[in-house]
XYZ file of C-alpha atoms in Angstrom:
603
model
C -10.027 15.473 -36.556
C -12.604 17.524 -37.964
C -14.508 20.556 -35.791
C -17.283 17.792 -34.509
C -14.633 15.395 -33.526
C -12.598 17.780 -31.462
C -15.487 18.712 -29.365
C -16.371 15.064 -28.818
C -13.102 14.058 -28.154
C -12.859 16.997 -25.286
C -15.996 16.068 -23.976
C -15.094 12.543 -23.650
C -12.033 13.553 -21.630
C -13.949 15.913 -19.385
C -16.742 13.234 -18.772
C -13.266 10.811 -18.174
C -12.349 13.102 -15.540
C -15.473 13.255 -13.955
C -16.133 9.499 -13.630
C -12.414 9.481 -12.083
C -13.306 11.617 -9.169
C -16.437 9.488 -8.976
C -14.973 6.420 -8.578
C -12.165 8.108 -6.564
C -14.958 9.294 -4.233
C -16.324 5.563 -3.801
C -13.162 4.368 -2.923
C -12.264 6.367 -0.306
C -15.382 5.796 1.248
C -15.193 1.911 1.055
C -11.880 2.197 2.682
C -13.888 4.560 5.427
C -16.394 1.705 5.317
C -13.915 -1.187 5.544
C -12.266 0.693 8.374
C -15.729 0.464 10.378
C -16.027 -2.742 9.589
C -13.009 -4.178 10.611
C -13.782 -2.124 13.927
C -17.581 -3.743 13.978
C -15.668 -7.557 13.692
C -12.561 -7.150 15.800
C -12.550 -3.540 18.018
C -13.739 -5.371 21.159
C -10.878 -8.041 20.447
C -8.642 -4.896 20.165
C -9.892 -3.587 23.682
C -9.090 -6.677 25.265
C -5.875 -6.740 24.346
C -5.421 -3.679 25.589
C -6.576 -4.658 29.036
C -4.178 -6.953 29.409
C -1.447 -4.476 31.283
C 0.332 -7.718 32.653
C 2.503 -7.498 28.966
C 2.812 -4.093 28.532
C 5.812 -3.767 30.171
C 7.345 -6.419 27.691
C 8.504 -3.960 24.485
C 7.881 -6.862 21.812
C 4.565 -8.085 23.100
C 4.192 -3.859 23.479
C 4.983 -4.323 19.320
C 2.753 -7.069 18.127
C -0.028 -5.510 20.401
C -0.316 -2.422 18.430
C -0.114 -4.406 14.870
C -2.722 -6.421 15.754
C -4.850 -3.678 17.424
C -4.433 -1.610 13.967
C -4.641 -4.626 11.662
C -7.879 -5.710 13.429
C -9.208 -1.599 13.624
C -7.757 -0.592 10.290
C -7.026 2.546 12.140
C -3.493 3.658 13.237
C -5.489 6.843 14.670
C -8.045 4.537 16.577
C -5.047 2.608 18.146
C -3.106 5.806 19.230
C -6.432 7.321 20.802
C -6.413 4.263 22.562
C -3.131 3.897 24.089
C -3.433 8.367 24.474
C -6.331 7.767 26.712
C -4.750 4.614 29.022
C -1.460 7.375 29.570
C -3.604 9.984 30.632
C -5.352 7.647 33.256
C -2.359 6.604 34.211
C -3.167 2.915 33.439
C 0.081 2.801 31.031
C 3.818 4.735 30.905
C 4.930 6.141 27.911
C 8.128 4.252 27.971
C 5.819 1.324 27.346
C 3.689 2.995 24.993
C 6.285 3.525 22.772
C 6.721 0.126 21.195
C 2.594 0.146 20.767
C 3.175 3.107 18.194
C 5.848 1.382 16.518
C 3.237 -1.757 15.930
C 0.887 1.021 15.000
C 3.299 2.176 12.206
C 3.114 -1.224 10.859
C 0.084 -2.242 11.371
C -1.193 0.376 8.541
C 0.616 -0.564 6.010
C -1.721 -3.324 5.579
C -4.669 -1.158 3.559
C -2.585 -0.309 0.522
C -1.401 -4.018 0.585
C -4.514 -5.610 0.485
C -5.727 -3.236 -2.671
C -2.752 -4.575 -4.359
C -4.380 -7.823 -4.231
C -6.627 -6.424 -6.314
C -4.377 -5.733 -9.001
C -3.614 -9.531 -9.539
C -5.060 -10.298 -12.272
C -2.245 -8.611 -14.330
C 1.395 -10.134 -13.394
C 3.365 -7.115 -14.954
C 0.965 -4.677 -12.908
C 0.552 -6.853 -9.934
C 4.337 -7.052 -9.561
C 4.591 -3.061 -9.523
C 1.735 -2.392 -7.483
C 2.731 -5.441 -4.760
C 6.316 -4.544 -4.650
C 5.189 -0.494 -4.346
C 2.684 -1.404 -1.572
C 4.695 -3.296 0.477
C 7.608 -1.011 -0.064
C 5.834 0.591 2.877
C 5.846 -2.524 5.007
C 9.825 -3.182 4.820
C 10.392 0.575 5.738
C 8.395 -0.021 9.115
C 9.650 -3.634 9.897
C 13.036 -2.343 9.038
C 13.051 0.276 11.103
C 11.483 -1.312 14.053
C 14.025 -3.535 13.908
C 16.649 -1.253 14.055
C 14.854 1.449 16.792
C 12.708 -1.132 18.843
C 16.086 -2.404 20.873
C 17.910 1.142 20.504
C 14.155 2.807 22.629
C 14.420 -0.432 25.012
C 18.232 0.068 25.636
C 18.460 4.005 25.319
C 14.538 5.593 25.894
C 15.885 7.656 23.416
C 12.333 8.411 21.834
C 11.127 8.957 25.707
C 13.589 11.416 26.445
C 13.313 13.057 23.228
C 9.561 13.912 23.230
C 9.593 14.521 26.994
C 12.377 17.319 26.532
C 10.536 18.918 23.780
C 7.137 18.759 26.121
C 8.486 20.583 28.742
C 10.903 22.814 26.485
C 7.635 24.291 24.683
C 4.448 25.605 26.800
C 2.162 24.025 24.485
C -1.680 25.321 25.106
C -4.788 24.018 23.931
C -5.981 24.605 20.242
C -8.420 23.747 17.984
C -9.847 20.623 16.586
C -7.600 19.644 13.594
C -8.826 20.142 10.429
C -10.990 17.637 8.602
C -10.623 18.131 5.003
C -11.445 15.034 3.212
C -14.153 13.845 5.966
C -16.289 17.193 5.370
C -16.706 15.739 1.824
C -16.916 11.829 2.709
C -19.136 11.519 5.883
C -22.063 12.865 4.572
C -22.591 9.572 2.339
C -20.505 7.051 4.900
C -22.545 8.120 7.775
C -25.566 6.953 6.094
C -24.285 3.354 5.899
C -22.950 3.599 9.651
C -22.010 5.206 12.445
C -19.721 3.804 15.785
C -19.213 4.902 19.145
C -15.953 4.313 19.386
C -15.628 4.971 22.998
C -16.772 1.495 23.882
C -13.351 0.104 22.767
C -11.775 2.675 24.925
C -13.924 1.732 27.760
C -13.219 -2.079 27.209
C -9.066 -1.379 27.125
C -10.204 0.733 30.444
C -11.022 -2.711 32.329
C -14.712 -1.082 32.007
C -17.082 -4.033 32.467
C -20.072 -2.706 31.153
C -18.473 -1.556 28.120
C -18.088 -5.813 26.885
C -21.664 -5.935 26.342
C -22.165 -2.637 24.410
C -22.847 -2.204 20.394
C -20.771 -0.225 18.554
C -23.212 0.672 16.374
C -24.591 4.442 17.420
C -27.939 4.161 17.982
C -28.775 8.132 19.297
C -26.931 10.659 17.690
C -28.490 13.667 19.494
C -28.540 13.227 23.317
C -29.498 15.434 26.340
C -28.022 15.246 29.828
C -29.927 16.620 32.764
C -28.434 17.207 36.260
C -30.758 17.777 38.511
C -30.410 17.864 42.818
C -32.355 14.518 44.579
C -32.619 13.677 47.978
C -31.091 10.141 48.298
C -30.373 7.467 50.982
C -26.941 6.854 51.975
C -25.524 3.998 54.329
C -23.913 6.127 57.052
C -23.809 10.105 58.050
C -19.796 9.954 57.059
C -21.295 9.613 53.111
C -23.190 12.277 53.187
C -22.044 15.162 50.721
C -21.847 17.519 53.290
C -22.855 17.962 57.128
C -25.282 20.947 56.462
C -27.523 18.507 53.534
C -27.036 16.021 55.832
C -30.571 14.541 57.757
C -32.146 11.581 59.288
C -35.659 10.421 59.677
C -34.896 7.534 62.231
C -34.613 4.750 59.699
C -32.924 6.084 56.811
C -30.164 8.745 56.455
C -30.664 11.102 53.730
C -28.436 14.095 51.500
C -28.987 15.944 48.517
C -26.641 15.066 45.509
C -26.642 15.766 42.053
C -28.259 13.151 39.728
C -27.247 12.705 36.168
C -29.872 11.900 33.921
C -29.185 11.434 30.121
C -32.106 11.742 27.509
C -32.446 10.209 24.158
C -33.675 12.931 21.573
C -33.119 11.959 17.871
C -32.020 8.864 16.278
C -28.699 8.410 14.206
C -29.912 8.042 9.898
C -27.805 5.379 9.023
C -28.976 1.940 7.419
C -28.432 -0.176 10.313
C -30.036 1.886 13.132
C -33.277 -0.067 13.283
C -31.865 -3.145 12.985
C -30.832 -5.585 16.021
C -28.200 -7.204 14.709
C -24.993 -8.394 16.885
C -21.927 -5.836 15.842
C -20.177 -9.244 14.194
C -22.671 -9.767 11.315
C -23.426 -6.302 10.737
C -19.481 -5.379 10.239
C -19.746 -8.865 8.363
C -22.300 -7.454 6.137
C -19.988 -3.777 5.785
C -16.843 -6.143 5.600
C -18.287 -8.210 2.235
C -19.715 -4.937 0.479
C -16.943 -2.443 1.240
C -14.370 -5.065 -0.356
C -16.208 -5.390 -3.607
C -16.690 -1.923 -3.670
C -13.518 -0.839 -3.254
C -12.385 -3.949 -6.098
C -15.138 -2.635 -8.432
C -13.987 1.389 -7.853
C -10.124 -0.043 -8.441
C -10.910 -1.897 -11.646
C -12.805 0.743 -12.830
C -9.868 3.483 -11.916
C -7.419 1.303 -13.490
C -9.321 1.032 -16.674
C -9.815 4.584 -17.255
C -6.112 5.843 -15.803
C -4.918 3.178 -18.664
C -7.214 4.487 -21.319
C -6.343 8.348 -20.365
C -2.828 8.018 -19.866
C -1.507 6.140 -23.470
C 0.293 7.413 -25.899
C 2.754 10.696 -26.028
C 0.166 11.693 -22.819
C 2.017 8.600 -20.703
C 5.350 9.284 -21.898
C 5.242 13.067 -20.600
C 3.777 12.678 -17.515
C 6.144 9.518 -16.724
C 8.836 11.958 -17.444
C 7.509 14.702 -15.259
C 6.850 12.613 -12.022
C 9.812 9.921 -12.198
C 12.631 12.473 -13.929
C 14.922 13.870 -11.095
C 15.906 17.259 -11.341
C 19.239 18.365 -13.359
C 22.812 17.930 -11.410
C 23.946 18.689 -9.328
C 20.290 19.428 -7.723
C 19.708 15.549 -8.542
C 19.437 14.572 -4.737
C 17.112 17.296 -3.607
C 13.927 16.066 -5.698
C 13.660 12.845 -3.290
C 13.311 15.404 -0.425
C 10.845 17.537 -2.289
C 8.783 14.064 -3.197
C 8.640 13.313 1.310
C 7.087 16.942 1.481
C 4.555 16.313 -1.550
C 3.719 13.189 0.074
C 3.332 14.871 3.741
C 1.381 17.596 2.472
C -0.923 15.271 0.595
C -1.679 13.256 3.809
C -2.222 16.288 5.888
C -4.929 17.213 3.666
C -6.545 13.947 2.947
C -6.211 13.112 6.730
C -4.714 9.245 6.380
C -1.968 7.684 4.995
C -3.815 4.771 4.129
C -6.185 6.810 1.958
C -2.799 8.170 0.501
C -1.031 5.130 -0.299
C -3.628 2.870 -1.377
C -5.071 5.329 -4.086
C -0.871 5.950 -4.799
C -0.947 1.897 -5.448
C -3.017 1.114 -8.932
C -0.922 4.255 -10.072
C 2.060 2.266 -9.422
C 1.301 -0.723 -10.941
C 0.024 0.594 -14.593
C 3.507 2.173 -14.606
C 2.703 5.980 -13.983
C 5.044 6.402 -11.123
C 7.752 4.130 -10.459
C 9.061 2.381 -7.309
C 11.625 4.580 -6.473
C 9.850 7.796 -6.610
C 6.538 5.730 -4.757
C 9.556 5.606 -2.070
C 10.275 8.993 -0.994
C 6.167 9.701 -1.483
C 5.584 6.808 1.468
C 8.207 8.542 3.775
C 6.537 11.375 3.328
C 3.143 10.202 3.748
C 4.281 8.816 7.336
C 5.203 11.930 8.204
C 1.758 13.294 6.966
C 0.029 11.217 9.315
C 2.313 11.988 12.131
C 1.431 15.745 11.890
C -2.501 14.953 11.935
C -2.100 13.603 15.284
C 0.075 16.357 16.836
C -2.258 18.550 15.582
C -5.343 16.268 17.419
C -3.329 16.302 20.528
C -3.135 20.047 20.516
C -6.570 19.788 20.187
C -6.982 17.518 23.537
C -8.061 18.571 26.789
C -5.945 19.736 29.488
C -6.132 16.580 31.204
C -4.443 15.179 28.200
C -2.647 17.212 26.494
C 0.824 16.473 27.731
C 0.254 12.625 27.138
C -1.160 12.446 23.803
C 1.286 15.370 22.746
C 3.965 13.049 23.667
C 2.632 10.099 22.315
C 1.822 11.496 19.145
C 5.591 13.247 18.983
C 6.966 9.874 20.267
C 5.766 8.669 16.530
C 6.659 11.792 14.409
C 10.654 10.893 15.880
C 10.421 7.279 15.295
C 9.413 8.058 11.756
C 12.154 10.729 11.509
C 14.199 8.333 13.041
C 13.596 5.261 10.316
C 13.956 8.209 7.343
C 17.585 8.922 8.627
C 17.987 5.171 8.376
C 17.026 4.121 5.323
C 16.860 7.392 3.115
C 19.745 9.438 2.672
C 22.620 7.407 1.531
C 21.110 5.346 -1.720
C 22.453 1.852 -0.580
C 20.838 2.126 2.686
C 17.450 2.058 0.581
C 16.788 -1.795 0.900
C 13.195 -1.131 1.228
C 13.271 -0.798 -2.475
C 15.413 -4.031 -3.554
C 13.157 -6.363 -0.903
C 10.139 -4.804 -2.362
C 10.858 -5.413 -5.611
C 11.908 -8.777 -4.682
C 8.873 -9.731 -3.083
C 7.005 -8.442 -6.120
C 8.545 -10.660 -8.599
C 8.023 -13.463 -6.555
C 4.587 -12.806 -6.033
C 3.781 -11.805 -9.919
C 5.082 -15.651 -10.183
C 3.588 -17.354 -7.432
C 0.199 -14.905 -6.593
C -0.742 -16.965 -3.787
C 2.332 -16.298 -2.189
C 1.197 -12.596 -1.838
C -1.557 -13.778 0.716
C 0.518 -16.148 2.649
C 2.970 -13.075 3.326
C -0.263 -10.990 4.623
C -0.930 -13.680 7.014
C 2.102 -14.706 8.247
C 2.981 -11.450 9.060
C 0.610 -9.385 9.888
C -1.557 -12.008 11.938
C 0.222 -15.565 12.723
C 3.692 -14.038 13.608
C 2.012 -11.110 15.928
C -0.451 -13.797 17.783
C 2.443 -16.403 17.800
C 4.275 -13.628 19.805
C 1.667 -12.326 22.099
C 0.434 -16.389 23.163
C 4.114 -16.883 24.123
C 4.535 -13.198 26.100
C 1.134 -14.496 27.592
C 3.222 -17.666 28.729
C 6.129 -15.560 30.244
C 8.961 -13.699 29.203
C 11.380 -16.465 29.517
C 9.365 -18.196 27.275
C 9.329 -16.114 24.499
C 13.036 -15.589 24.578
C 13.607 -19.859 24.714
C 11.552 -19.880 21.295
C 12.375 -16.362 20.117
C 15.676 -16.932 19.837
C 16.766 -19.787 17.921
C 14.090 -18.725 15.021
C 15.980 -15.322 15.174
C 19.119 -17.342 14.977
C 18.157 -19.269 12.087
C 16.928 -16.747 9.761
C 20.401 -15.107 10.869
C 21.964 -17.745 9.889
C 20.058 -18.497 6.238
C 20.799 -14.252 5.699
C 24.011 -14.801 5.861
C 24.444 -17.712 4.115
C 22.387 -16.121 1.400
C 24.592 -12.884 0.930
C 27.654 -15.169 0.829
C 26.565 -17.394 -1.923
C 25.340 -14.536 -4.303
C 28.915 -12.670 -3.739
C 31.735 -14.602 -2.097
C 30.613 -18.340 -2.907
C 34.354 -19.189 -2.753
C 34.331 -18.994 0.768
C 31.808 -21.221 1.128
C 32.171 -25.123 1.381
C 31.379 -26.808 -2.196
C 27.916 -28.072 -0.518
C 26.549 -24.686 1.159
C 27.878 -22.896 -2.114
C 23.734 -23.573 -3.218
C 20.732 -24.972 -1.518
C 20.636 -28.301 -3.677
C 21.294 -29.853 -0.103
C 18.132 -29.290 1.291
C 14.826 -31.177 -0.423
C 13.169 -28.856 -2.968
C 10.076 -27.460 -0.767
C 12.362 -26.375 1.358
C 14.152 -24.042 -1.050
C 12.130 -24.029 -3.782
C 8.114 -22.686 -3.846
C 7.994 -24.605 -7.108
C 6.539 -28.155 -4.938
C 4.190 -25.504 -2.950
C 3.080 -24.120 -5.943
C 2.159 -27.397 -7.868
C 0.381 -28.774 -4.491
C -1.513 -25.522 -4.443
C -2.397 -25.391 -8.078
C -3.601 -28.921 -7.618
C -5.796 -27.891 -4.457
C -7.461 -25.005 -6.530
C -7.978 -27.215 -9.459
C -9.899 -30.102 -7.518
C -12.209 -26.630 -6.048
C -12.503 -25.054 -9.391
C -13.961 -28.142 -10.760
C -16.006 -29.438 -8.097
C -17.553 -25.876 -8.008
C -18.389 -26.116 -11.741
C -19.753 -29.692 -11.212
C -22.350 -28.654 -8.558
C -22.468 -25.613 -10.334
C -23.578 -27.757 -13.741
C -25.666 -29.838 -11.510
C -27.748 -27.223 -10.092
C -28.504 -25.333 -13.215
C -29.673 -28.174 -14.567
C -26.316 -27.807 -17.693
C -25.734 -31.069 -19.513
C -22.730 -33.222 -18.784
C -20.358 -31.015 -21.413
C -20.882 -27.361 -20.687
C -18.842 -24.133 -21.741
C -17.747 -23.696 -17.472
C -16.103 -27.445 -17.161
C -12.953 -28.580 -17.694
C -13.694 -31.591 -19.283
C -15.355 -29.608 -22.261
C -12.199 -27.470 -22.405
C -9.810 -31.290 -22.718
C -12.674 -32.058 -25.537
C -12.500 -28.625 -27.645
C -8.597 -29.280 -27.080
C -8.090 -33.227 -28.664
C -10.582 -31.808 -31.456
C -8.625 -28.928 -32.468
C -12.252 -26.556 -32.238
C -11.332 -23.006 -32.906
C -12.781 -20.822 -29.975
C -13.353 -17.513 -31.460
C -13.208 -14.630 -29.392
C -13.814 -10.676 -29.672
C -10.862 -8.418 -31.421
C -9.935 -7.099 -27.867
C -9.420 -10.704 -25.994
C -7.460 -11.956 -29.267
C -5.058 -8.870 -28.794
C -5.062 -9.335 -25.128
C -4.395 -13.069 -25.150
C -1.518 -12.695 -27.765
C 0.054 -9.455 -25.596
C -0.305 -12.184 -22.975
C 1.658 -14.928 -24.991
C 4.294 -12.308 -25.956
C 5.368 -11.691 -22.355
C 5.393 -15.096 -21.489
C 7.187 -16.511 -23.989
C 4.743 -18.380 -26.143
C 3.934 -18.769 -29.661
C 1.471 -16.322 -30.793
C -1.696 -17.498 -31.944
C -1.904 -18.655 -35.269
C -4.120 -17.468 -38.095
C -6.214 -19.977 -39.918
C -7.110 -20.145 -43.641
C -10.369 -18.662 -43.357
C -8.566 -15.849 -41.157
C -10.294 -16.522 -38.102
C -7.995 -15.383 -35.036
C -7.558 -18.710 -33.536
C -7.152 -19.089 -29.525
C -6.934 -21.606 -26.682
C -10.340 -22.299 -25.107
C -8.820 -21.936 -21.920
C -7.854 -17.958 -22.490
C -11.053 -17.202 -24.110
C -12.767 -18.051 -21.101
């Protein structure tokens, strides 16, 4: 490059930069947003399911209480404040909190998994980024499954945090640290604002608190206390004998009287609106999602047009190489601690993880360095809410301090488990397992978000509703079955000899019962029938004639004709990168020279 072409090309890559904290920015304020939102839809829900203290004392209801709770708040911190403010008032033990924070832990893992989703449009990325999201989800419903039984047999976690408690005269400090949310709630608190003590009121049996908004109205509040003389049934409720007085038909004392006055109004776009909490989080739900799409596209684009070249191969290198034996083993540990220190200061692990995920699936950092960076970002979160219970009252402090210690261990806890010796890592393998079957089948990728982080957790709360006996009469033969098909499964892929010649493979069974190939066609057919019927009315309301470009029947025509579809340099490289990885034919050139492809991937 000449002189000129230097200086452009550096101020393209600062202006590149720029745009990338930009659209960093925006996406860690839609997830702010979408964390409101879910809150605006579902928070009450949350609180009632709270106040349902019947349960609590049942550990696994305890565990799909707190998934749901976090899935429906988006807010692991929301649900522990929650369940730190029912100790304290004594409404709920912390041997039965326990299991809560362990749904808790799962519950947000969700975040980075949905913005996977968002990668799907790419199978190579989408199975990266899927399999390095929900690399996060097997650690947490691995270890729950390992710790949940060993806390209800043992109290181990109980014992732990209460020792430490009392071992340590912790006093009050200050408020933790907020070092992303000085730079994001400027701009999110002008789109809304909650008061989100009216789901702790709800989970607090409060009545009143049911038909409360969420949506803060008055920002800036007085309260005035001022002395009143007031009536009072009988002499005996009188606040003292000496303020005490009677005037022949009433009885009469001084007491003080609360009064609380409204001063300034919150600046947020919804303020002046009466709308019910479920549209407006509707509304926040919709616009938050595309955002935080658009802001993921857009990252995507310019990571990939940064990071090509000699530029990808180094930095690859630099994150993914481990360092030289025999220090190999120590750079996992140093990769926890970068991921700990980077949730501390961004304040979530969702924020973390989910920004961690397109960077996974264009390749920058692989799945097993994502790994030890997850650990380590549950750990991150951890120490953000010992530091907020420092922070608590004295009323408080012991509780949340506990509670918030009670998860620190239990993450600890599932690190020991599946972290230090490399085959105990199955996170990884079922990850990547899950990602290859959902780069194949994308729709399986939503099925596995709602049958586990909603219908499994509601199936198991209705039946603890029904009783405990209940639950185990159903509970167990599922668990024995998918024992059973384990099993079965490890023994085929290495000791088939031991098998019978019929269980040595699942040709037994019908084909939609082993296969997702039948699901897949049926599904495909269902989305098909939509896709046109949506272009039909679509043609019919825009007034298009009976053939037009968005149909499929004009795609069958262009097809029997043999009409060559000609499309832009970039889509002809993309659709023949496209045919490469799948296995088809590239695109062939026609005399004229005209790049020649399928109408189907032009459009």
């Amino acid at each position: 490059r000449d002189t000129k072409g230097k200086i452009l090309c550096v101020f393209q890559g600062i202006g590149k930069f720029i745009l990338l904290l930009v659209f960093l920015y925006f996406f860690v304020c839609s997830l702010d947003v979408l964390s409101s939102a879910f809150q605006l839809v579902g928070g009450k829900v949350a609180g009632q399911f709270f106040s349902n203290n019947s349960i609590m004392s049942n550990p696994v209801a305890g565990l799909v209480i707190g998934v749901l709770v976090t899935v429906l708040v988006q807010s692991s911190s929301t649900s522990s404040s929650i369940v730190v403010s029912m100790v304290a008032s004594s409404l709920l033990n912390v041997q039965a909190a326990v299991p809560i924070i362990m749904g808790a832990n799962i519950g947000t893992s969700i975040t980075n998994t949905i913005v996977a989703l968002m990668q799907a449009g790419d199978r190579s990325e989408f199975r990266r980024a899927f399999a390095g999201a929900t690399v996060h989800d097997f650690f947490n419903w691995l270890s729950v499954l390992v710790l949940l039984p060993l806390e209800a047999a043992t109290h181990y976690l109980e014992r732990l945090t209460n020792l430490v408690v009392e071992t340590f005269n912790f006093k009050n400090g200050e408020d933790a640290p907020e070092l992303l949310k000085v730079i994001t709630d400027p701009f999110t608190k002008l789109i809304i604002q909650l008061d989100k003590k009216v789901i702790n009121q709800i989970a607090m049996n409060d009545e009143t608190a049911k038909n409360k908004s969420m949506i803060k109205i008055w920002c800036k509040t007085f309260t005035n206390v001022t002395e009143r003389n007031v009536t009072v049934p009988s002499p005996d409720n009188c606040t003292s004998p000496s303020l005490c007085w009677t005037d022949g038909l009433h009885t009469w004392t001084i007491k003080n009287v609360t009064h609380q006055e409204n001063i300034a109004k919150c600046q947020h776009i919804f303020v002046n609106f009466n709308l019910p909490d479920v549209v407006v989080g509707t509304i926040l739900l919709v616009v938050s999602l595309l955002v935080l799409c658009s802001c993921l596209i857009l990252i995507v684009k310019l990571l990939g047009s940064v990071l090509r070249g000699q530029v990808a191969v180094v930095i690859k290198k630099t994150i993914n190489t481990d360092f030289p034996f025999p220090f190999a083993w120590v750079t996992g540990y140093l990769a926890i601690l970068v991921g700990a220190g980077m949730t501390f200061i961004v304040q979530s692990s969702s924020v973390f993880t989910s920004a961690m995920t397109p960077l996974i699936g264009i390749g920058v950092i692989s799945i097993e360095r994502a790994y030890p960076l997850t650990l380590g970002a549950n750990i991150g979160t951890t120490t953000t809410a010992i530091l907020a219970a420092l922070a608590s009252p004295g009323s408080t402090l012991k509780s949340s301090l506990q509670i918030a210690l009670c998860h620190f261990f239990f993450n600890i806890s599932g690190i020991l488990l599946w972290y230090p010796i490399p085959f105990t890592r199955l996170p990884i393998r079922l990850a990547k397992g899950l990602g290859s079957i959902s780069a194949e089948y994308r729709w399986f990728a939503v099925f596995y978000l709602v049958i586990f982080f909603f219908l499994i957790p509601l199936s198991v709360f209705g039946l603890s509703l029904v009783g405990w006996p209940v639950l185990v009469g159903v509970g167990a033969p599922v668990i024995f079955v998918v024992f059973l098909v384990v099993v079965l499964r490890l023994l085929q892929s290495h000791c088939p000899r031991v098998l019978p010649h019929k269980l040595q493979n699942w040709n037994f069974l019908p084909p939609w019962m082993h296969s997702l190939k039948p699901w897949d066609k049926l599904i495909s057919a269902s989305t098909s029938c939509c896709r046109r019927l949506c272009c039909r009315t679509c043609c019919l309301l825009c007034g298009c004639p009976k053939c037009c470009r968005c149909s499929k029947c004009c795609e069958d025509l262009q097809e029997e004709q043999g009409v060559p579809v000609k499309s832009p340099e970039a889509f002809a490289n993309m659709a023949m990168d496209k045919e490469a990885q799948d296995g088809v034919p590239k695109s062939e050139v026609d005399a004229s020279g005209t790049k020649t492809i399928s109408s189907i991937t032009a459009l």
